[in-house]
PDB file of C-alpha atoms in Angstrom:
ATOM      1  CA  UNK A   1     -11.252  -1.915  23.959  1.00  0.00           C
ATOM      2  CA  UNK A   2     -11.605  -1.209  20.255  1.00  0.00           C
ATOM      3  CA  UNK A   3      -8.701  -1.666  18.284  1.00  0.00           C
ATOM      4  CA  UNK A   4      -8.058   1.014  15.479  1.00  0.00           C
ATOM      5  CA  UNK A   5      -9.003   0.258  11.419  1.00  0.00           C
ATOM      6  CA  UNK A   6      -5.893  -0.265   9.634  1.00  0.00           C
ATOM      7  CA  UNK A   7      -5.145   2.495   7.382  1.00  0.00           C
ATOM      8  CA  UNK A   8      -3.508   2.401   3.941  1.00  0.00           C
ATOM      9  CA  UNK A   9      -2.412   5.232   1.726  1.00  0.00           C
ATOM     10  CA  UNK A  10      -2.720   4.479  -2.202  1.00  0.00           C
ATOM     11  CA  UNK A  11      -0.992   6.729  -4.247  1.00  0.00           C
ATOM     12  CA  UNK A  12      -1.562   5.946  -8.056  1.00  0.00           C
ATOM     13  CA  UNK A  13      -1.253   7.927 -11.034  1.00  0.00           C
ATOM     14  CA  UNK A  14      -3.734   6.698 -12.913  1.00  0.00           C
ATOM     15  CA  UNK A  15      -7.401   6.550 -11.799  1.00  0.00           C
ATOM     16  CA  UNK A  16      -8.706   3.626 -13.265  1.00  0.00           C
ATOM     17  CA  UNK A  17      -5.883   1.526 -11.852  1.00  0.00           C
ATOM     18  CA  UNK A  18      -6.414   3.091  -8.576  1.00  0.00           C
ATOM     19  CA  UNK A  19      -9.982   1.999  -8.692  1.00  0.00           C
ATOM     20  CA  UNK A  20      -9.233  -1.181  -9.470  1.00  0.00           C
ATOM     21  CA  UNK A  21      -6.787  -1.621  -6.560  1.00  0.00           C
ATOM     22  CA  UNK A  22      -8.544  -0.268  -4.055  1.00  0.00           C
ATOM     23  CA  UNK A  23     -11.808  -2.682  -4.890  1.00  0.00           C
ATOM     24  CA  UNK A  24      -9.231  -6.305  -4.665  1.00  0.00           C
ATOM     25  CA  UNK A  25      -7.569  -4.791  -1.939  1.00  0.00           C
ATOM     26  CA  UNK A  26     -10.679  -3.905   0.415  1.00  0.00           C
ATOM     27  CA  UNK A  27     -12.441  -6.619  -0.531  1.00  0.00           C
ATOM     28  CA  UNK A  28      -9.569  -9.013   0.528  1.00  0.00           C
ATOM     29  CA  UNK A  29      -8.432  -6.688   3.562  1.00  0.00           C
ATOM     30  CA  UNK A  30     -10.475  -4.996   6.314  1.00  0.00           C
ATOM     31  CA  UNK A  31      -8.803  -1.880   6.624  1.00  0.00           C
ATOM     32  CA  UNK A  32      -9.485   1.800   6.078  1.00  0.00           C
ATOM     33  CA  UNK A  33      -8.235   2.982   2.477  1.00  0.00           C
ATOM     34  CA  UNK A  34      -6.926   6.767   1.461  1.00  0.00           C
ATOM     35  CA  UNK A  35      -6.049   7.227  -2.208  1.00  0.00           C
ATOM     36  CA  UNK A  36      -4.326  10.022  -3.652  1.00  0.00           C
ATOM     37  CA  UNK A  37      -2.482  10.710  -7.281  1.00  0.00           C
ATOM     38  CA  UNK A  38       0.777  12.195  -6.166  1.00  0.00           C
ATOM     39  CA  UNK A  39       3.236  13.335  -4.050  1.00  0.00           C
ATOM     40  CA  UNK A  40       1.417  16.524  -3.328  1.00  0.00           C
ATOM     41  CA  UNK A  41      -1.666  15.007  -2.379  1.00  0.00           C
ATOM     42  CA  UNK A  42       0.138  12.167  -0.415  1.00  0.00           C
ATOM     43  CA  UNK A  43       1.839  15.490   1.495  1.00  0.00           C
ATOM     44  CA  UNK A  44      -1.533  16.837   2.848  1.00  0.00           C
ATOM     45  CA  UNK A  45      -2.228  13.247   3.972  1.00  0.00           C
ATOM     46  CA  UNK A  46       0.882  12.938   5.958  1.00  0.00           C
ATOM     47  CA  UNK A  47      -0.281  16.194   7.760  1.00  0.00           C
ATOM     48  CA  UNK A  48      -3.369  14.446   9.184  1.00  0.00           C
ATOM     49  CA  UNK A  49      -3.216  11.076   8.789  1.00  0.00           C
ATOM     50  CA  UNK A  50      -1.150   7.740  10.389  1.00  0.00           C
ATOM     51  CA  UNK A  51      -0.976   5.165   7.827  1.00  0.00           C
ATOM     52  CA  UNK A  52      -0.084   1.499   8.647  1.00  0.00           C
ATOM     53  CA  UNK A  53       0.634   0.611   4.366  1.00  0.00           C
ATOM     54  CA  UNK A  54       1.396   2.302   2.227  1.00  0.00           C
ATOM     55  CA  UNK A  55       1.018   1.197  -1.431  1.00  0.00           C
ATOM     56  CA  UNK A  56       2.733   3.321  -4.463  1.00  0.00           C
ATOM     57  CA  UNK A  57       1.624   2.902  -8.211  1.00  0.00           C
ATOM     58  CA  UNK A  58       3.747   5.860  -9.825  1.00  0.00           C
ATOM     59  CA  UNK A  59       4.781   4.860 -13.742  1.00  0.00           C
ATOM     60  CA  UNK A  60       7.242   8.346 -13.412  1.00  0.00           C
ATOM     61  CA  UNK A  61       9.925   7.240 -12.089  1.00  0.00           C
ATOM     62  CA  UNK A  62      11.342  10.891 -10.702  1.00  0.00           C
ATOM     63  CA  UNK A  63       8.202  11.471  -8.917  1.00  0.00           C
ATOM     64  CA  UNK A  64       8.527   8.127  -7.544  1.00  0.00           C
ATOM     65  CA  UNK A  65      11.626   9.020  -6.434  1.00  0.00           C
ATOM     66  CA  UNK A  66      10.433  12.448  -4.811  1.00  0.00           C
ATOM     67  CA  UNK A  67       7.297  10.639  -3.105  1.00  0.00           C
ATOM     68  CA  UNK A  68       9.264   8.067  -1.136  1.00  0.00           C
ATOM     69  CA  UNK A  69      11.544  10.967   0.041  1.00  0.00           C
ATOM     70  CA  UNK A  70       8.716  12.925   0.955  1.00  0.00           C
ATOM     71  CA  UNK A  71       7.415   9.480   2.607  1.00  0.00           C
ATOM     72  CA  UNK A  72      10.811   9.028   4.780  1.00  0.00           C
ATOM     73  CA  UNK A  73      10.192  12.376   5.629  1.00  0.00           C
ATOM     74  CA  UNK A  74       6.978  12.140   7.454  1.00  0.00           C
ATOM     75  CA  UNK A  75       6.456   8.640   8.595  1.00  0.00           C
ATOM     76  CA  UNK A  76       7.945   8.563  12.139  1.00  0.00           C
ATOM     77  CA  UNK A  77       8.927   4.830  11.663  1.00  0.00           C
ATOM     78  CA  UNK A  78       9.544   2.316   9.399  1.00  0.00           C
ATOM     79  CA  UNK A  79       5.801   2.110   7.612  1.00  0.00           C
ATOM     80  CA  UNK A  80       5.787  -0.448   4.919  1.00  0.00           C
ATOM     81  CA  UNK A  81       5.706   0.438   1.495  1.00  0.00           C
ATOM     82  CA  UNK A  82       4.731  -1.715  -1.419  1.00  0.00           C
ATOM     83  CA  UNK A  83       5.685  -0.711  -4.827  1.00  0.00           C
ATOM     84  CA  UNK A  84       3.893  -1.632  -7.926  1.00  0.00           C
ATOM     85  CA  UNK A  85       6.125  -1.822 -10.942  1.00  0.00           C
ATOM     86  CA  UNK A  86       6.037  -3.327 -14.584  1.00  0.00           C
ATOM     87  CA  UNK A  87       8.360  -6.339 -13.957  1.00  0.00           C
ATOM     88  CA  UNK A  88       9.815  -6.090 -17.791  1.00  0.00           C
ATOM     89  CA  UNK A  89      10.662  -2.149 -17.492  1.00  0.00           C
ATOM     90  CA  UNK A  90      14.295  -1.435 -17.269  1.00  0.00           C
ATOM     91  CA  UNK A  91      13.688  -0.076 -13.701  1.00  0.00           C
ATOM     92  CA  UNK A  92      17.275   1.303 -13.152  1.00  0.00           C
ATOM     93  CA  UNK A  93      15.736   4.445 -10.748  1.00  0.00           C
ATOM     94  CA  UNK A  94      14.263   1.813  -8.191  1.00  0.00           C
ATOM     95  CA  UNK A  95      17.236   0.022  -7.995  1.00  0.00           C
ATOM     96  CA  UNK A  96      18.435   2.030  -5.467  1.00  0.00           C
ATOM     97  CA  UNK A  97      15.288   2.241  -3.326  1.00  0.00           C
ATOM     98  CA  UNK A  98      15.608  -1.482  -2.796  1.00  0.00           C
ATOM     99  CA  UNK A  99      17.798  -0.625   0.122  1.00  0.00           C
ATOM    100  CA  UNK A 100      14.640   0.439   1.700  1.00  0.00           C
ATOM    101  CA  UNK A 101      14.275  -2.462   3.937  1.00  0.00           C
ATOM    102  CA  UNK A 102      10.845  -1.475   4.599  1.00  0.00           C
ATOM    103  CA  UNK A 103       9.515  -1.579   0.797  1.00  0.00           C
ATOM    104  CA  UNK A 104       8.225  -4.330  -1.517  1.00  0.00           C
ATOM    105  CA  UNK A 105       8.066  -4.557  -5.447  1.00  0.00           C
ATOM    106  CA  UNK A 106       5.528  -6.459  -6.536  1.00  0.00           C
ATOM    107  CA  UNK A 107       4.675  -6.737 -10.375  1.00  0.00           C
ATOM    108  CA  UNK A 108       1.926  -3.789 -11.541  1.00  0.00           C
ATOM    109  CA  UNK A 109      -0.148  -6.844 -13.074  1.00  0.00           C
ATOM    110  CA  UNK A 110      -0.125  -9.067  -9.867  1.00  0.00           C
ATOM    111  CA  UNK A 111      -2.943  -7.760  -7.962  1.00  0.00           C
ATOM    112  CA  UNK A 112      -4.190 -10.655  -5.535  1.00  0.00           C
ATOM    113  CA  UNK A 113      -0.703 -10.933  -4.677  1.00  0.00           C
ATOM    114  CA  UNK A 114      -0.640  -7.180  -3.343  1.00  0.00           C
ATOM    115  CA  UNK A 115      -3.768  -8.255  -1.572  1.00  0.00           C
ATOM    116  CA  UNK A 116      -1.896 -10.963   0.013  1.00  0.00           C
ATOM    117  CA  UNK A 117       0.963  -9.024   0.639  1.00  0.00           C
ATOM    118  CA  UNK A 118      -1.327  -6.168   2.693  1.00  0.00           C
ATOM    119  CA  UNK A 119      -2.863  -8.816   4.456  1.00  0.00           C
ATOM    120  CA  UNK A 120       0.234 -10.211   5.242  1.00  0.00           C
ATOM    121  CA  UNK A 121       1.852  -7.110   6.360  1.00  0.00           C
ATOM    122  CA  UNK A 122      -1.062  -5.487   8.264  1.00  0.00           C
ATOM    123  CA  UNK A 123      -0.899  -9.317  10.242  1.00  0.00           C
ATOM    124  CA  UNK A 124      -4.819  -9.359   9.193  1.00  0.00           C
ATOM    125  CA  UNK A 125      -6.747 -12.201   7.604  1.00  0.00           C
ATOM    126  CA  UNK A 126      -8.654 -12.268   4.658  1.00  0.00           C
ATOM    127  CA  UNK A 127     -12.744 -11.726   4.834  1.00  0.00           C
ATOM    128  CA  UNK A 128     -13.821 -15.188   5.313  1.00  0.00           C
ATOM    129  CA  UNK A 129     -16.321 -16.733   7.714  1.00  0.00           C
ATOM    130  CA  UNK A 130     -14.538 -17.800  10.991  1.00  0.00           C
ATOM    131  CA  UNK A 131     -15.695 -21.393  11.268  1.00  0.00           C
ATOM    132  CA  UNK A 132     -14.296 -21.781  14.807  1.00  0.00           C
ATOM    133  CA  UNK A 133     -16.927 -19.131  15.599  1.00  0.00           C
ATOM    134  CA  UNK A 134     -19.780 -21.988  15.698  1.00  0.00           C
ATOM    135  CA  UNK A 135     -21.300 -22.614  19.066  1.00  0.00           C
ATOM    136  CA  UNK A 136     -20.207 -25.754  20.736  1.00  0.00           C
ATOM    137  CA  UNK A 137     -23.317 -27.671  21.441  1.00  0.00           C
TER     138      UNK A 137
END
């Protein structure tokens, strides 16, 4: 039986960064990857779409705050989110979404650690060659 892709919603504001994550993060992770730029695009999504990830890069804090309503709205169980956010920012709005127990922050800069994270949290390992896959002789 063939086991399903992984599937991770990005949701990033700005293009370029979304880019940019989506290249370290499929070339470290095998996995299926749906971007989007906001909460209204992340909406249709949800309509047709299960998502195992989901990672948020949102620098406005209130529609940060609207999209992970929106997401507690339609995911059916607890998805994981990750969060990226600027470590030195007075970050006073996600303070309270830390009670999430499903979401991670991990710093906007630190992107092979959000690669390690989705690995990590999908329970997949990274593209490498499986040595153990040598024939015995």
């Amino acid at each position: 039986m063939r086991r399903h892709k992984k599937r991770i919603l990005l949701i990033c504001e700005n293009r370029d960064i979304s880019l940019l994550t989506r290249l370290y993060i499929s070339r470290s992770v095998d996995c299926e990857i749906l971007d989007c730029n906001g909460p209204e695009q992340a909406e249709q999504a949800f309509k047709t779409n299960h998502f195992d990830l989901i990672v948020l890069d949102m620098y406005d804090y209130s529609r940060l705050s609207s999209l992970l309503r929106l997401i507690k709205g339609h995911t059916k169980s607890e998805v994981p989110i990750v969060s990226m956010c600027n470590p030195n920012a007075v970050m006073n709005p996600l303070i309270e979404f830390t009670k999430i127990s499903n979401l991670t922050l991990i710093d906007r800069f630190e992107l092979k650690e959000l690669a390690e994270t989705a690995t990590s949290i999908l329970g997949l390992r990274k593209h490498k060659p499986d040595s153990s896959a040598d024939p015995v002789h």
